[in-house]
Amino acid sequence: MRNKLQAGWSTPGWINYALLPLSWLYILLHGIKVWMYRTGLKRTARVSVPVIVVGAITAGGSGKTPLVIAIARQLKARGYRPGVITRGYKGQSTRWPRVVKPDTPVLEVGDEALLVRLTADLPVVAGPDRAQDAKVLIEKCNCDVVVSDDGLQHLALYRDLNIAVIDSEFGFGNGWCLPAGPLREPIGGLKRADIKVRNGNYGYKHEGDGHTMDMQIRAIRNLSDRRTVDIADLKNGPVHAVAALGNPERFFMQLEGLGLDIVRHRFADHHFYSAGDLMFDDDLPVLMSEKDAVKCHDLPHTGHLLVAEAEAVVHDDFFREIEIRLDKLT
């Protein structure tokens, strides 16, 4: 049922039409929430440093987290002390917010929080209250810029810069709001975005899109010993590719773009792997993304698991625009 519903996010089926009344209710409730913040019935919390939100108006894997990592790295390289806040989705911690450390169990804070901490090597705080997360990041980690991974619709935290990521392959799907469609809010919500970024260049255009990002695989390593694997060695035969991502097909296409013959294995987004999920009836290597890999370090028999390390590549003009806007705030 879930698969049919999400398939209908592109071309609607009977399930999507049946759920349209719930989408209308969703739009109404979202509109009331926005109105309450605009009129002051609900208060927006401000923090003492600039806040950059990287979000999307569609559910699923639009590429927000890789862009957050790229932005945070660039800010650090340019002399800022950035930190990242994230929801900690699927995290089972009994206390929030959590300052994420390299050895924080992924089950407690979720895969995205640990991925950002390990990949960007920057302070990360996870928790459902983004205003509280930001305060902890500033007070405990001495950060002078907060970058929020997702949160375009989280109006309780004031932001100085909204960046919206648009999947140029998927676009806005059928154009309907959840649950009948993929939209977290009506398309008009993009007007709140100060900067728009298209993930990929598949021919999809939206008026006002200012920048394009591409995901590029920079290396493939063995999960257990971090040894670099020559891509040419993987072209001798098929390899298994597993993905528990919002848009697994994009990852699979990246691997095929390297000339690899892959056997696709899709899992639900944020799926926590068991050893059995990654064992197949052959001795072929198994390739996964970094987001998947952070959930597999403690699994037994990881010698056959390979990690495709990727990064979001954006033109320098994008980072200059962010820096110009930050300079105006200080």
Short mmCIF file of C-alpha atoms in Angstrom, two decimals:
data_model
loop_
_atom_site.label_atom_id
_atom_site.label_comp_id
_atom_site.label_asym_id
_atom_site.label_seq_id
_atom_site.Cartn_x
_atom_site.Cartn_y
_atom_site.Cartn_z
CA MET A 1 0.00 0.00 0.00
CA ARG A 2 2.80 2.44 0.97
CA ASN A 3 4.68 1.73 -2.26
CA LYS A 4 1.53 2.32 -4.34
CA LEU A 5 0.88 5.57 -2.48
CA GLN A 6 4.38 6.94 -3.09
CA ALA A 7 4.37 5.76 -6.69
CA GLY A 8 1.24 7.87 -7.07
CA TRP A 9 3.18 10.92 -5.92
CA SER A 10 4.38 11.13 -9.52
CA THR A 11 1.35 9.81 -11.42
CA PRO A 12 -1.64 9.63 -9.07
CA GLY A 13 -3.59 6.40 -8.68
CA TRP A 14 -6.86 5.63 -6.95
CA ILE A 15 -5.22 5.67 -3.50
CA ASN A 16 -4.00 9.22 -4.05
CA TYR A 17 -7.40 10.42 -5.22
CA ALA A 18 -9.02 8.77 -2.21
CA LEU A 19 -6.65 10.63 0.12
CA LEU A 20 -7.24 14.07 -1.40
CA PRO A 21 -9.66 15.13 1.40
CA LEU A 22 -6.87 14.48 3.92
CA SER A 23 -4.54 16.62 1.80
CA TRP A 24 -7.08 19.47 1.89
CA LEU A 25 -7.24 19.13 5.67
CA TYR A 26 -3.42 19.15 5.78
CA ILE A 27 -3.35 22.39 3.75
CA LEU A 28 -5.92 23.98 6.06
CA LEU A 29 -3.98 23.06 9.20
CA HIS A 30 -0.71 24.26 7.67
CA GLY A 31 -2.33 27.55 6.69
CA ILE A 32 -3.61 28.04 10.24
CA LYS A 33 -0.14 27.39 11.62
CA VAL A 34 1.45 29.93 9.27
CA TRP A 35 -1.24 32.48 10.14
CA MET A 36 -0.65 32.00 13.87
CA TYR A 37 3.06 32.74 13.51
CA ARG A 38 2.43 35.73 11.26
CA THR A 39 -0.04 37.28 13.70
CA GLY A 40 2.07 36.57 16.77
CA LEU A 41 -0.31 34.07 18.34
CA LYS A 42 2.65 31.72 18.23
CA ARG A 43 6.10 33.12 18.91
CA THR A 44 9.19 32.56 16.82
CA ALA A 45 12.34 32.09 18.88
CA ARG A 46 15.47 34.02 17.93
CA VAL A 47 19.02 33.04 18.80
CA SER A 48 22.14 35.18 19.06
CA VAL A 49 23.81 34.08 15.80
CA PRO A 50 22.67 33.82 12.17
CA VAL A 51 20.56 30.78 11.29
CA ILE A 52 20.60 29.17 7.84
CA VAL A 53 17.84 26.68 7.07
CA VAL A 54 18.30 24.16 4.26
CA GLY A 55 14.92 22.62 3.53
CA ALA A 56 12.48 21.48 0.89
CA ILE A 57 8.76 21.58 0.23
CA THR A 58 8.69 17.93 -0.87
CA ALA A 59 9.03 14.84 1.30
CA GLY A 60 11.80 12.40 0.59
CA GLY A 61 15.39 12.62 -0.54
CA SER A 62 15.86 15.96 -2.25
CA GLY A 63 19.52 16.22 -1.20
CA LYS A 64 19.26 18.53 1.81
CA THR A 65 21.79 16.79 4.06
CA PRO A 66 24.67 16.67 1.51
CA LEU A 67 24.11 20.37 0.83
CA VAL A 68 24.15 21.13 4.57
CA ILE A 69 27.52 19.37 4.83
CA ALA A 70 28.89 21.32 1.86
CA ILE A 71 27.69 24.65 3.29
CA ALA A 72 29.09 23.93 6.75
CA ARG A 73 32.47 22.93 5.34
CA GLN A 74 32.67 26.07 3.23
CA LEU A 75 31.74 28.29 6.15
CA LYS A 76 34.46 26.69 8.26
CA ALA A 77 37.00 27.17 5.45
CA ARG A 78 36.07 30.86 5.30
CA GLY A 79 36.70 31.48 8.99
CA TYR A 80 33.30 30.89 10.58
CA ARG A 81 32.56 28.45 13.41
CA PRO A 82 29.49 26.67 12.02
CA GLY A 83 27.45 23.97 13.65
CA VAL A 84 24.49 21.90 12.46
CA ILE A 85 21.14 21.16 14.05
CA THR A 86 19.00 18.27 12.88
CA ARG A 87 15.77 16.58 13.90
CA GLY A 88 17.40 13.29 14.87
CA TYR A 89 14.72 11.48 12.88
CA LYS A 90 14.23 7.85 13.95
CA GLY A 91 16.53 8.44 16.91
CA GLN A 92 15.44 6.62 20.07
CA SER A 93 17.18 8.79 22.63
CA THR A 94 15.28 9.33 25.88
CA ARG A 95 16.69 12.83 26.31
CA TRP A 96 16.86 15.73 23.88
CA PRO A 97 18.67 17.75 22.68
CA ARG A 98 21.77 15.62 22.14
CA VAL A 99 25.25 16.85 21.29
CA VAL A 100 26.28 14.25 18.72
CA LYS A 101 29.75 12.76 19.11
CA PRO A 102 31.57 10.41 16.72
CA ASP A 103 30.81 7.47 19.01
CA THR A 104 27.16 8.37 19.68
CA PRO A 105 25.04 5.30 18.87
CA VAL A 106 23.18 5.78 15.62
CA LEU A 107 20.07 4.20 17.15
CA GLU A 108 19.89 7.09 19.61
CA VAL A 109 20.19 10.08 17.24
CA GLY A 110 19.37 8.69 13.77
CA ASP A 111 21.44 8.22 10.66
CA GLU A 112 21.45 11.81 9.36
CA ALA A 113 22.72 13.31 12.62
CA LEU A 114 25.63 10.88 12.84
CA LEU A 115 26.37 11.19 9.12
CA VAL A 116 26.77 14.97 9.39
CA ARG A 117 28.94 14.66 12.52
CA LEU A 118 31.29 12.11 10.97
CA THR A 119 31.42 13.57 7.46
CA ALA A 120 31.62 17.29 8.18
CA ASP A 121 33.64 16.94 11.43
CA LEU A 122 31.70 19.82 12.95
CA PRO A 123 29.49 20.25 16.03
CA VAL A 124 26.03 18.71 15.61
CA VAL A 125 23.05 18.88 17.96
CA ALA A 126 20.01 16.67 17.38
CA GLY A 127 16.51 17.06 18.76
CA PRO A 128 12.89 17.85 17.90
CA ASP A 129 12.98 21.43 19.31
CA ARG A 130 15.18 23.29 16.83
CA ALA A 131 15.29 26.50 18.85
CA GLN A 132 16.58 24.58 21.87
CA ASP A 133 19.01 22.69 19.61
CA ALA A 134 20.40 25.97 18.30
CA LYS A 135 20.87 27.39 21.81
CA VAL A 136 22.81 24.30 22.88
CA LEU A 137 24.96 24.54 19.75
CA ILE A 138 25.82 28.16 20.54
CA GLU A 139 26.35 27.78 24.29
CA LYS A 140 28.15 24.44 24.43
CA CYS A 141 29.96 24.39 21.07
CA ASN A 142 30.77 28.11 20.65
CA CYS A 143 29.29 28.26 17.14
CA ASP A 144 28.76 31.59 15.39
CA VAL A 145 26.52 30.25 12.57
CA VAL A 146 23.75 27.65 12.86
CA VAL A 147 22.91 25.52 9.82
CA SER A 148 19.62 23.64 10.13
CA ASP A 149 19.33 20.36 8.25
CA ASP A 150 15.69 20.57 7.13
CA GLY A 151 13.19 22.76 8.95
CA LEU A 152 11.74 25.00 6.24
CA GLN A 153 8.31 24.32 7.75
CA HIS A 154 9.57 24.54 11.36
CA LEU A 155 8.48 28.13 11.93
CA ALA A 156 9.20 28.14 15.67
CA LEU A 157 12.86 29.03 14.96
CA TYR A 158 13.63 32.37 13.35
CA ARG A 159 15.95 32.07 10.38
CA ASP A 160 18.08 34.66 8.62
CA LEU A 161 18.42 32.69 5.39
CA ASN A 162 16.11 30.10 3.83
CA ILE A 163 17.60 27.77 1.22
CA ALA A 164 15.16 25.49 -0.62
CA VAL A 165 16.39 22.37 -2.42
CA ILE A 166 14.37 21.19 -5.43
CA ASP A 167 14.80 17.74 -6.92
CA SER A 168 15.11 18.57 -10.61
CA GLU A 169 14.24 15.00 -11.60
CA PHE A 170 11.12 14.62 -9.44
CA GLY A 171 10.06 18.27 -9.31
CA PHE A 172 6.88 18.61 -7.26
CA GLY A 173 5.43 15.27 -8.28
CA ASN A 174 1.69 15.36 -8.77
CA GLY A 175 1.54 18.78 -7.14
CA TRP A 176 -0.59 17.63 -4.20
CA CYS A 177 0.15 17.92 -0.50
CA LEU A 178 0.65 15.02 1.90
CA PRO A 179 -0.58 12.34 2.04
CA ALA A 180 -2.01 12.27 -1.50
CA GLY A 181 1.13 13.91 -2.88
CA PRO A 182 4.70 14.67 -1.83
CA LEU A 183 4.32 18.36 -0.90
CA ARG A 184 4.90 19.37 2.71
CA GLU A 185 3.14 22.64 1.92
CA PRO A 186 1.66 24.29 -1.18
CA ILE A 187 4.17 25.32 -3.86
CA GLY A 188 3.68 28.95 -2.84
CA GLY A 189 5.83 28.14 0.19
CA LEU A 190 8.86 28.50 -2.05
CA LYS A 191 8.35 32.25 -1.86
CA ARG A 192 9.92 32.08 1.61
CA ALA A 193 13.15 30.80 0.08
CA ASP A 194 15.93 33.37 -0.27
CA ILE A 195 17.98 30.96 -2.38
CA LYS A 196 16.83 27.99 -4.44
CA VAL A 197 19.05 25.09 -5.46
CA ARG A 198 18.22 22.39 -8.02
CA ASN A 199 19.63 18.98 -7.18
CA GLY A 200 20.72 17.62 -10.55
CA ASN A 201 20.17 18.93 -14.02
CA TYR A 202 17.60 16.61 -15.55
CA GLY A 203 15.77 19.22 -17.55
CA TYR A 204 13.25 20.11 -14.81
CA LYS A 205 13.11 23.88 -14.34
CA HIS A 206 11.28 26.11 -11.92
CA GLU A 207 11.12 29.84 -12.33
CA GLY A 208 13.66 31.54 -10.08
CA ASP A 209 15.93 28.53 -9.53
CA GLY A 210 19.27 30.16 -8.91
CA HIS A 211 21.84 27.39 -8.47
CA THR A 212 22.46 23.78 -9.42
CA MET A 213 24.12 21.11 -7.29
CA ASP A 214 25.38 17.72 -8.37
CA MET A 215 26.23 14.72 -6.25
CA GLN A 216 29.64 13.31 -7.19
CA ILE A 217 31.17 10.10 -5.87
CA ARG A 218 34.75 10.94 -4.86
CA ALA A 219 35.90 7.53 -3.60
CA ILE A 220 34.82 4.00 -2.77
CA ARG A 221 36.20 2.47 0.42
CA ASN A 222 35.93 -0.76 2.35
CA LEU A 223 33.69 -0.23 5.37
CA SER A 224 35.78 -2.25 7.81
CA ASP A 225 39.32 -1.02 7.09
CA ARG A 226 38.70 2.23 5.11
CA ARG A 227 40.89 0.93 2.29
CA THR A 228 40.30 2.68 -1.03
CA VAL A 229 38.89 0.39 -3.72
CA ASP A 230 39.77 0.96 -7.36
CA ILE A 231 36.54 1.45 -9.28
CA ALA A 232 38.06 -0.43 -12.22
CA ASP A 233 38.22 -3.55 -10.05
CA LEU A 234 34.45 -3.40 -9.58
CA LYS A 235 33.77 -3.41 -13.30
CA ASN A 236 34.74 -7.05 -13.70
CA GLY A 237 31.26 -8.23 -12.80
CA PRO A 238 28.02 -7.25 -11.09
CA VAL A 239 27.91 -5.76 -7.60
CA HIS A 240 25.03 -5.48 -5.14
CA ALA A 241 23.86 -1.94 -4.40
CA VAL A 242 21.72 -1.32 -1.32
CA ALA A 243 20.00 1.95 -0.47
CA ALA A 244 17.73 3.08 2.37
CA LEU A 245 17.34 6.59 0.99
CA GLY A 246 14.55 8.95 0.10
CA ASN A 247 15.49 8.67 -3.56
CA PRO A 248 17.47 5.42 -3.99
CA GLU A 249 17.29 5.56 -7.77
CA ARG A 250 19.53 8.63 -7.84
CA PHE A 251 22.20 6.68 -5.94
CA PHE A 252 21.85 3.70 -8.26
CA MET A 253 22.18 5.92 -11.32
CA GLN A 254 25.36 7.45 -9.89
CA LEU A 255 26.88 4.01 -9.58
CA GLU A 256 25.84 3.10 -13.11
CA GLY A 257 27.36 6.38 -14.24
CA LEU A 258 30.70 5.03 -13.02
CA GLY A 259 30.26 2.08 -15.38
CA LEU A 260 29.20 -0.43 -12.70
CA ASP A 261 26.78 -3.28 -13.30
CA ILE A 262 24.60 -3.19 -10.18
CA VAL A 263 21.90 -5.36 -8.65
CA ARG A 264 19.42 -3.03 -6.95
CA HIS A 265 18.19 -3.60 -3.38
CA ARG A 266 15.81 -0.91 -2.07
CA PHE A 267 14.93 -0.43 1.58
CA ALA A 268 12.67 2.10 3.28
CA ASP A 269 14.27 5.47 3.98
CA HIS A 270 16.19 5.43 7.33
CA HIS A 271 15.94 1.62 7.52
CA PHE A 272 18.21 0.11 10.19
CA TYR A 273 20.03 -2.82 8.64
CA SER A 274 20.46 -6.28 10.09
CA ALA A 275 23.30 -8.53 9.00
CA GLY A 276 20.83 -10.63 7.03
CA ASP A 277 19.79 -7.63 4.92
CA LEU A 278 23.29 -7.48 3.48
CA MET A 279 23.97 -11.18 2.93
CA PHE A 280 23.25 -12.56 -0.53
CA ASP A 281 23.68 -15.96 -2.16
CA ASP A 282 27.05 -15.09 -3.67
CA ASP A 283 30.35 -13.46 -2.76
CA LEU A 284 29.83 -10.24 -4.72
CA PRO A 285 30.71 -6.94 -3.03
CA VAL A 286 27.91 -4.81 -1.59
CA LEU A 287 27.93 -1.06 -2.23
CA MET A 288 26.08 1.48 -0.09
CA SER A 289 25.92 5.22 0.57
CA GLU A 290 27.54 6.95 3.54
CA LYS A 291 24.11 7.46 5.09
CA ASP A 292 23.63 3.69 5.01
CA ALA A 293 27.16 2.98 6.20
CA VAL A 294 26.83 4.80 9.54
CA LYS A 295 24.25 2.16 10.52
CA CYS A 296 26.44 -0.80 9.61
CA HIS A 297 29.75 -0.34 11.45
CA ASP A 298 28.72 -2.62 14.31
CA LEU A 299 27.32 -5.39 12.14
CA PRO A 300 29.29 -8.66 11.88
CA HIS A 301 31.05 -9.72 8.67
CA THR A 302 31.44 -6.28 7.07
CA GLY A 303 34.48 -7.15 4.96
CA HIS A 304 32.37 -7.32 1.79
CA LEU A 305 30.68 -3.96 2.39
CA LEU A 306 31.85 -0.96 0.36
CA VAL A 307 30.95 2.69 0.89
CA ALA A 308 30.52 5.19 -1.95
CA GLU A 309 31.67 8.51 -0.53
CA ALA A 310 29.94 11.39 -2.28
CA GLU A 311 29.73 15.14 -1.93
CA ALA A 312 27.45 17.91 -3.12
CA VAL A 313 29.21 20.08 -5.70
CA VAL A 314 27.91 23.63 -6.11
CA HIS A 315 29.43 26.58 -7.96
CA ASP A 316 31.38 29.07 -5.83
CA ASP A 317 28.78 31.74 -6.65
CA PHE A 318 26.39 29.92 -4.32
CA PHE A 319 28.76 30.12 -1.36
CA ARG A 320 29.64 33.73 -2.14
CA GLU A 321 25.94 34.61 -2.05
CA ILE A 322 25.62 33.03 1.39
CA GLU A 323 28.71 34.87 2.67
CA ILE A 324 27.46 38.21 1.33
CA ARG A 325 24.17 37.72 3.13
CA LEU A 326 25.95 36.75 6.36
CA ASP A 327 28.21 39.82 6.14
CA LYS A 328 25.12 42.04 6.05
CA LEU A 329 23.96 40.51 9.34
CA THR A 330 27.15 41.25 11.26
#
